[in-house]
Short mmCIF file of C-alpha atoms in Angstrom, two decimals:
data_model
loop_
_atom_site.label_atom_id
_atom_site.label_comp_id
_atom_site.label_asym_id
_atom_site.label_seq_id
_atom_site.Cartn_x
_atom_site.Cartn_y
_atom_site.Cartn_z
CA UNK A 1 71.04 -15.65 -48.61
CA UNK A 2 71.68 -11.88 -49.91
CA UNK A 3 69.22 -10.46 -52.12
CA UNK A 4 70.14 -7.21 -54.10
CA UNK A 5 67.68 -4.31 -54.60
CA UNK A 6 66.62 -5.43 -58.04
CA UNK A 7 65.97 -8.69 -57.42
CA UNK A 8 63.65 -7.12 -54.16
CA UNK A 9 61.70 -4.77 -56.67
CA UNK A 10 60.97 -7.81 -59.46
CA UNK A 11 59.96 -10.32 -56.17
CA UNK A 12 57.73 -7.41 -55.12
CA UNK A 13 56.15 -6.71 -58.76
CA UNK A 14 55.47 -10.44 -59.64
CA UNK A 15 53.45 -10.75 -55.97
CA UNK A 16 51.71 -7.55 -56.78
CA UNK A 17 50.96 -9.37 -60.48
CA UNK A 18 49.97 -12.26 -59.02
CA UNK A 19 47.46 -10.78 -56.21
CA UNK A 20 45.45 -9.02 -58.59
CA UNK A 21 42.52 -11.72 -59.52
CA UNK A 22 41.23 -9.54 -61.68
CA UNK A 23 43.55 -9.92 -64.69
CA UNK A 24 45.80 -13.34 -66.39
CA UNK A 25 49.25 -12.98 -66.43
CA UNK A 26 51.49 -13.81 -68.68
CA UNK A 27 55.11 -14.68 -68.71
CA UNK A 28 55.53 -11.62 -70.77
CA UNK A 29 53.67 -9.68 -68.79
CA UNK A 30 55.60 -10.05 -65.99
CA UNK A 31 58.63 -9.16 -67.72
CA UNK A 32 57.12 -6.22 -68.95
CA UNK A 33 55.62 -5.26 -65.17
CA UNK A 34 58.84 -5.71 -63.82
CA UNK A 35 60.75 -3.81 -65.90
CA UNK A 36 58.72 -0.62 -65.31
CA UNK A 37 58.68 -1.56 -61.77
CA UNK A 38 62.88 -1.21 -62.23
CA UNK A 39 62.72 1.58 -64.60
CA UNK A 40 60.24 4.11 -62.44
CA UNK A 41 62.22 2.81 -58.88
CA UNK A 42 65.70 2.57 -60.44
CA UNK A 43 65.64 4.67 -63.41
CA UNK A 44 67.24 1.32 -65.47
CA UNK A 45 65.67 0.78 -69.34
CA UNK A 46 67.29 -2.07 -70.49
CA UNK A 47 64.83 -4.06 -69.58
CA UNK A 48 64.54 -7.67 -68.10
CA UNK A 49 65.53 -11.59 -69.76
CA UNK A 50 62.90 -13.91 -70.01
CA UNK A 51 65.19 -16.30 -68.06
CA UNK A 52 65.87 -13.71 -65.05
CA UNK A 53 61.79 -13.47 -64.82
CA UNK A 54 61.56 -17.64 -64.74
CA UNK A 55 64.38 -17.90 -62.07
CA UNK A 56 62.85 -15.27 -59.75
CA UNK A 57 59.07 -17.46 -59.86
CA UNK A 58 61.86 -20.47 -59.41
CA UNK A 59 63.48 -18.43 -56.53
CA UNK A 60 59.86 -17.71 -54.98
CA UNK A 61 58.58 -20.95 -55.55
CA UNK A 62 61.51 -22.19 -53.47
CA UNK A 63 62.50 -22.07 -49.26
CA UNK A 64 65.53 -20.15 -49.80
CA UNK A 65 63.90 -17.02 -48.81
CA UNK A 66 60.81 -18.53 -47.46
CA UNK A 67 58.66 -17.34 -49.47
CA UNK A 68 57.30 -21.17 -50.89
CA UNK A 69 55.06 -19.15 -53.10
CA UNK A 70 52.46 -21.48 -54.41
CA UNK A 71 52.64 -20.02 -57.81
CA UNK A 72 50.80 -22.05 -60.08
CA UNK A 73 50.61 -22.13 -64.52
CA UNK A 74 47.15 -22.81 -65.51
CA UNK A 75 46.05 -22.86 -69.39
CA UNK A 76 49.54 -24.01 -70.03
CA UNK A 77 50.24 -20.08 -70.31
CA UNK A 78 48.86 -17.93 -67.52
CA UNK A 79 50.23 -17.61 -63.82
CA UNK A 80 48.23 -17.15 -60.54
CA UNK A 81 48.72 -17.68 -57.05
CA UNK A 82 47.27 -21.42 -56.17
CA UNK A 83 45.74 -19.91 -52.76
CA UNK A 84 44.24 -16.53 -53.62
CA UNK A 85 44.78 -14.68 -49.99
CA UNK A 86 48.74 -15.41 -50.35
CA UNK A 87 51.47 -12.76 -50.70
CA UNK A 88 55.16 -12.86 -50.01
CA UNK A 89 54.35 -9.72 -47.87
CA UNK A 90 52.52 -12.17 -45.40
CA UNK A 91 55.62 -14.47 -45.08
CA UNK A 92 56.30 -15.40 -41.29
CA UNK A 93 59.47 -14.39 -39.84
CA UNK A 94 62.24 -16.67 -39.12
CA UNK A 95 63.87 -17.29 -35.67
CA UNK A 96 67.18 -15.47 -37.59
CA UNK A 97 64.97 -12.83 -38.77
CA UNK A 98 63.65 -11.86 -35.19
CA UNK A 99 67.27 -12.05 -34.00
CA UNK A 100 68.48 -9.51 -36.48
CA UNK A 101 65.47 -7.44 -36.34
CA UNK A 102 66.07 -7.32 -32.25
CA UNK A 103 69.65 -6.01 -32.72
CA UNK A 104 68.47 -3.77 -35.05
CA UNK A 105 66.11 -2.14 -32.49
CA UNK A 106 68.67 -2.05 -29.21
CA UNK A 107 71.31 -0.61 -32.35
CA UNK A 108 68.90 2.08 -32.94
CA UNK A 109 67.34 2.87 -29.24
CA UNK A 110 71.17 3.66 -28.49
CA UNK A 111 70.72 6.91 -30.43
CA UNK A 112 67.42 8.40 -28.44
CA UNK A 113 68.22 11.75 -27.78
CA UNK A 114 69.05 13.13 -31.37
CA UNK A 115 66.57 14.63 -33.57
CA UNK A 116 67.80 13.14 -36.97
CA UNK A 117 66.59 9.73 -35.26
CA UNK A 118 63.53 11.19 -34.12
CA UNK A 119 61.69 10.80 -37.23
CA UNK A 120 62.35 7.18 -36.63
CA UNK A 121 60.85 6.74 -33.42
CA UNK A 122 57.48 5.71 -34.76
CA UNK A 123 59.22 3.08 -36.78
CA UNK A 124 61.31 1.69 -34.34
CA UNK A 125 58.27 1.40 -31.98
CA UNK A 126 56.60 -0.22 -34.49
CA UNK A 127 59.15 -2.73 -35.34
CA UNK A 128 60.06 -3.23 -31.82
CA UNK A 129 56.29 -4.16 -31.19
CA UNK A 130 56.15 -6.35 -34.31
CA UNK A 131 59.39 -8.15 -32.75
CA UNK A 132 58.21 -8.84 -29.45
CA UNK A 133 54.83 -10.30 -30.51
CA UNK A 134 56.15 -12.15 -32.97
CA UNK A 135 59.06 -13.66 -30.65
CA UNK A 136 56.47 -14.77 -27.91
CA UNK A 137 58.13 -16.17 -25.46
CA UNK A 138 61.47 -16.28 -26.99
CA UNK A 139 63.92 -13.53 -25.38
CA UNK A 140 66.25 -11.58 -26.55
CA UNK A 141 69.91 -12.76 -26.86
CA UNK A 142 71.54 -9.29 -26.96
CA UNK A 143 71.80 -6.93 -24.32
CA UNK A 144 73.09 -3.60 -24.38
CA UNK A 145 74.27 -1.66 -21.20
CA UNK A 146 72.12 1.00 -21.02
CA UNK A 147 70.83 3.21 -18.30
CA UNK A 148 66.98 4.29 -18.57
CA UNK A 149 67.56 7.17 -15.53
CA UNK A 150 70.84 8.92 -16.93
CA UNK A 151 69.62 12.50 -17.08
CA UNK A 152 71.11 14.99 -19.47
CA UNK A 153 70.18 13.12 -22.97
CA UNK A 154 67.78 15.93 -23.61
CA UNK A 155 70.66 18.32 -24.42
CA UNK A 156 72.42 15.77 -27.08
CA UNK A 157 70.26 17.36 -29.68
CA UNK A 158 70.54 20.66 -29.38
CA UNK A 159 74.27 20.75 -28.37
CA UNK A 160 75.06 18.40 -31.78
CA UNK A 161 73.27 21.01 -33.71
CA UNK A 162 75.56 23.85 -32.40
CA UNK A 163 78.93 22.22 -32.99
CA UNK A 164 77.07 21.50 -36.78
CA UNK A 165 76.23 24.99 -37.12
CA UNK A 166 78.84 26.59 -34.97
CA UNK A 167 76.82 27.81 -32.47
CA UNK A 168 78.11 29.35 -28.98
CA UNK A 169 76.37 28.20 -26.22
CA UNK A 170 75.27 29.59 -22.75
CA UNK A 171 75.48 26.63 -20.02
CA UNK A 172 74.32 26.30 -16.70
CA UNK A 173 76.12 24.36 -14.89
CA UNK A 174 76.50 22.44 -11.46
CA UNK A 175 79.09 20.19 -11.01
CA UNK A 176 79.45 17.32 -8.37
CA UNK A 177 81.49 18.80 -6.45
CA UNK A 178 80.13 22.61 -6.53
CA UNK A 179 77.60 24.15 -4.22
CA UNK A 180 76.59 26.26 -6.65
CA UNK A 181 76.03 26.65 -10.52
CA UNK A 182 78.17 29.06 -12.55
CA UNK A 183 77.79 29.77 -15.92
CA UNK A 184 79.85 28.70 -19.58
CA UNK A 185 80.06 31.06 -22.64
CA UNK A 186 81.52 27.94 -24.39
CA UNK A 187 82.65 26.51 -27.88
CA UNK A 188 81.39 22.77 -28.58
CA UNK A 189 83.55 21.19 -30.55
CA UNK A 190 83.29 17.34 -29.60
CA UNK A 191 80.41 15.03 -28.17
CA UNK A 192 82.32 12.37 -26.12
CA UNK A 193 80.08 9.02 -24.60
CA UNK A 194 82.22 7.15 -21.91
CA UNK A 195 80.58 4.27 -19.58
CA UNK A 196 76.91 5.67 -20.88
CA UNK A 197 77.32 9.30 -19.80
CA UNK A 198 78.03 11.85 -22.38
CA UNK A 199 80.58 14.51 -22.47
CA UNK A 200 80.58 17.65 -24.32
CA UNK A 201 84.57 18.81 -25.12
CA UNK A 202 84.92 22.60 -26.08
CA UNK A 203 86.30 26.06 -25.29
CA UNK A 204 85.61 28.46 -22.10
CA UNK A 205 87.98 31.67 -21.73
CA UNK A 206 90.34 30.11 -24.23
CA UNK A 207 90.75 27.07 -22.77
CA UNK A 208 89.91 23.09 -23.29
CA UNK A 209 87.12 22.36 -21.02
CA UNK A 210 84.84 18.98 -21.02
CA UNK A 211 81.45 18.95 -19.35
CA UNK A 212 79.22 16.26 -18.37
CA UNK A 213 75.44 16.49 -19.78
CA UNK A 214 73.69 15.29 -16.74
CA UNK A 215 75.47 18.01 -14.60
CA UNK A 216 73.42 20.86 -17.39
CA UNK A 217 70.88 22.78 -15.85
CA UNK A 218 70.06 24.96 -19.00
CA UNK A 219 71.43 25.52 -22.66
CA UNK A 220 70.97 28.14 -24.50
CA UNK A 221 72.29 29.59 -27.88
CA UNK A 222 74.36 32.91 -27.35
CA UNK A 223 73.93 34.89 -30.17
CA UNK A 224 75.72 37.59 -29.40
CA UNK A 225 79.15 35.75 -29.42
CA UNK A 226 80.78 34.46 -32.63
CA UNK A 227 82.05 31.09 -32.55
CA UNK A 228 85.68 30.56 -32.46
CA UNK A 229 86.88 27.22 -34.22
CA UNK A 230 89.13 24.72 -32.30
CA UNK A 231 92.52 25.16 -32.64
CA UNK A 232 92.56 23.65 -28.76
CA UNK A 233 93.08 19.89 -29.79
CA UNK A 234 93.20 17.05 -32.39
CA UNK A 235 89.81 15.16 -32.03
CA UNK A 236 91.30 12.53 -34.17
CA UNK A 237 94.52 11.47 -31.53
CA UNK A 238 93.37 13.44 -28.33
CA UNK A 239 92.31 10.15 -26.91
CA UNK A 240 94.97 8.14 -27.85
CA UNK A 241 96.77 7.78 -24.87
CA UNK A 242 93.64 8.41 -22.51
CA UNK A 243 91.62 5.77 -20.89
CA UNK A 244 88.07 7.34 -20.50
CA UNK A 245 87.55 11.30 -20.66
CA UNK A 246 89.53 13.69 -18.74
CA UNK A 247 93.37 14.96 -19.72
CA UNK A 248 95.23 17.22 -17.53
CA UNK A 249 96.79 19.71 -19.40
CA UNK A 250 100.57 19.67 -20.09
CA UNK A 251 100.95 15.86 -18.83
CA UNK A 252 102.84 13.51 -21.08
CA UNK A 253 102.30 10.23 -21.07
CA UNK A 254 104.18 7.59 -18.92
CA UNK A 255 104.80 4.03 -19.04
CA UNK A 256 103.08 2.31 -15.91
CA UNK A 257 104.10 -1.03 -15.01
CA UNK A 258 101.36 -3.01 -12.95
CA UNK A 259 101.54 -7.24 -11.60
CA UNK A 260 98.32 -8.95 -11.63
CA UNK A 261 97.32 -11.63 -9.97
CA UNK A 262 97.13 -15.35 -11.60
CA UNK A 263 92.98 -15.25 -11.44
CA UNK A 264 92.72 -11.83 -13.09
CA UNK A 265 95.53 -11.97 -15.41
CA UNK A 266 93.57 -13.99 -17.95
CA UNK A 267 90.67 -10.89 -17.87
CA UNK A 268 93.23 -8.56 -17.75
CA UNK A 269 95.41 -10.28 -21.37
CA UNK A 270 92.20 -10.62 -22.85
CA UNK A 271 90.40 -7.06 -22.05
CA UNK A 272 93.12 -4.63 -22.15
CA UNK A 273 92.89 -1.30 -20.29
CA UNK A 274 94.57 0.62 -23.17
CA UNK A 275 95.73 -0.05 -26.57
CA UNK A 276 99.12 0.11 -25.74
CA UNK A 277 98.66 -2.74 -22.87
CA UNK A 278 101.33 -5.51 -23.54
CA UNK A 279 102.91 -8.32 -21.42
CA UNK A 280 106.24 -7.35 -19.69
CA UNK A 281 106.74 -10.92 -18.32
CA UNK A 282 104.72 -14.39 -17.33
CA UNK A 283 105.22 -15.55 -14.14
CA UNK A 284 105.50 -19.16 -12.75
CA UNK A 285 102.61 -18.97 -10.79
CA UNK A 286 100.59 -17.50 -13.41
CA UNK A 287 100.40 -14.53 -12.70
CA UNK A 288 101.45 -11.61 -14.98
CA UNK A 289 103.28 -7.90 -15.67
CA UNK A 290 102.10 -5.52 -17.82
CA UNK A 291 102.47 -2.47 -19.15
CA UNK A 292 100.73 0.40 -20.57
CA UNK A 293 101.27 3.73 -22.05
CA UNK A 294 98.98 6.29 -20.85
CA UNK A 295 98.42 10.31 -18.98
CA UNK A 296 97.84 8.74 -15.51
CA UNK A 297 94.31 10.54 -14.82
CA UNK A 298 90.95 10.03 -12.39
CA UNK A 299 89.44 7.20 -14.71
CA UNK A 300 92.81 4.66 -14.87
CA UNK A 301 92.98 5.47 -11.42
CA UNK A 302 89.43 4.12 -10.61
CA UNK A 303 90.46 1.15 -13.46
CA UNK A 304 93.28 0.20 -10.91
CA UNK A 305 91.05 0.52 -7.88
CA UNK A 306 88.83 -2.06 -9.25
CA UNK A 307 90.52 -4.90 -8.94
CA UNK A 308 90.98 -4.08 -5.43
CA UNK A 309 94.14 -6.78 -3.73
CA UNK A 310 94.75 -8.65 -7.02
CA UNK A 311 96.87 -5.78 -8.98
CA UNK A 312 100.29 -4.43 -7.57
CA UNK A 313 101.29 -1.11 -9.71
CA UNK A 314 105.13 -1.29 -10.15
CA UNK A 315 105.86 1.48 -11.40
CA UNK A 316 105.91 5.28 -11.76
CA UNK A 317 106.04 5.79 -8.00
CA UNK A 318 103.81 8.67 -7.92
CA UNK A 319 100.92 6.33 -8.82
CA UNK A 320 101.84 3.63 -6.53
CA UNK A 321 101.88 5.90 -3.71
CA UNK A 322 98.48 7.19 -4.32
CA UNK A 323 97.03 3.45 -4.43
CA UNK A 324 98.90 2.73 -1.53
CA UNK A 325 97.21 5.64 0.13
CA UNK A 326 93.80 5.19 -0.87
CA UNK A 327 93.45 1.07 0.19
CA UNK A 328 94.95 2.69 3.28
CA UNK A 329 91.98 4.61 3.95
CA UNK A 330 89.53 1.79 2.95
CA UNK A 331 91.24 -0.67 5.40
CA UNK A 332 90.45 2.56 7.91
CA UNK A 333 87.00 2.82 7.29
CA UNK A 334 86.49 -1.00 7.62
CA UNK A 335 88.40 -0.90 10.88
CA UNK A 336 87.02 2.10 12.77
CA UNK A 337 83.40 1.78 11.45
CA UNK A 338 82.82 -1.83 11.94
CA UNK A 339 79.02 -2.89 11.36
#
């Protein structure tokens, strides 16, 4: 069940109480410990109820939070710990407790690469150590995609800080298909993470560019050039009618029409490849039309390519052809370079 900040503090006040041997405790005691425990950690000076002070030794007592505090009265006034070496500190974890704290950790190890989590690292070893000795030989029952050898992540940090500070940045760069690395005088404006590589979106000789940080070969800041603010796009819709990262300049988007198969249909209805996907028409033998609104670029293509024979594209032409063209030269490599 939820437990408020408060209610955390007083909990954490009456087991300090209780630990020390060294002194009887009263109920008013405890009200008075806990309500300078509130007062110096949440600045509140109203004070605490008798009865709020009996239900949280109630609430302790109990297996709510599973605590089962063995919190004893002796001398029909004073209140001790029966077993001397308890504290709600040493409580064991729950199986729902490891499962949260495990989600937690994969959550947070998704952000390795920025400094303002760096100061964190410690902790989240820590906790992810705790975790895994505690679970034993349980194992963990989320998974995040992830991949440990993407280079690149080392620039996340100091690239954030320059579109925070408006910083203009010297890149090296090399792309995939160059045989050579040229050099950006460029304007971050966006971070972009597609299919776990990261994009940085911003301006080169006044133009939108977007660069992939595992192509960087060196950043540095360039002083000497003041930043110019985007005026290039809207980060807010620019994606809109994208799927993944890249967006020719000047193209509109078009309405593409594409038949699927009766086994992928289902995967297709229930993981759309845009937004705008809806069904055009069911088909007797269950298979299925849809239709999407999108800028027809490299990453829908390779979407389409995926599912290989099962998807027809209908319609515009233009995209049709180039399918048609490229399972053309796949059946040709298959046919003249037989194993």
């Amino acid at each position: 069940m939820p437990v408020n900040r408060n209610a955390l503090i007083r909990y954490k006040t009456i087991d300090t109480c209780l630990r020390n041997k060294y002194r009887r405790w009263t109920l008013n005691d405890l009200i008075d410990a806990c309500s300078d425990a509130l007062y110096e950690y949440e600045g509140i000076d109203k004070g605490i109820s008798k009865r709020t002070v009996q239900m949280d030794i109630q609430m302790m007592r109990s297996e709510k939070l599973g605590y089962n505090a063995p919190i004893v009265v002796y001398d029909h006034k004073y209140y001790k710990y029966e077993d001397e070496n308890y504290s709600i500190t040493d409580t064991p974890l729950t199986e729902q407790d490891l499962k949260t704290m495990s989600e937690a950790v994969e959550i947070l190890r998704q952000f390795k690469g920025f400094s303002y989590f760096s100061e964190m690292d410690n902790i989240v070893s820590r906790l992810e150590d705790h975790v895994t000795s505690a679970k034993k030989k349980t194992f963990p029952v989320i998974d995040f995609e992830k991949n440990e050898n993407l280079t690149g992540l080392k620039y996340l940090d100091p690239i954030y800080h320059a579109i925070n500070n408006k910083k203009v940045l010297k890149i090296t760069y090399k792309s995939f298909k160059a045989t050579s690395t040229c050099c950006y005088i460029f304007h971050p404006y966006l971070l972009k993470e597609y299919r776990n590589r990261w994009f940085v979106f911003g301006r080169f000789n006044h133009s939108l560019y977007n660069l992939a940080l595992d192509r960087i070969q060196e950043i540095e800041i360039s002083e000497n050039d003041k930043f110019i603010d985007n005026d290039l796009f809207n980060i807010q819709s620019f994606f809109e009618d994208i799927v993944g990262v890249t967006r020719n300049a000047n193209i509109r988007a078009k309405n593409i029409r594409f038949w699927v198969d009766k086994n992928n249909a289902p995967y297709v209805e229930t993981k759309p490849l845009h937004k705008s996907q809806q069904i055009i028409e069911s088909h007797e033998d269950g298979s299925k039309t849809f239709q999407i609104r999108v800028i027809i670029n490299q990453e829908l293509q390779r979407e389409f390519l995926g599912f290989a024979d099962s998807i027809v594209i209908l319609s515009p032409q233009s995209l049709a052809n180039f399918m048609n063209k490229k399972f053309y030269s796949a059946l040709k490599n298959y046919t003249e370079n037989e194993i």
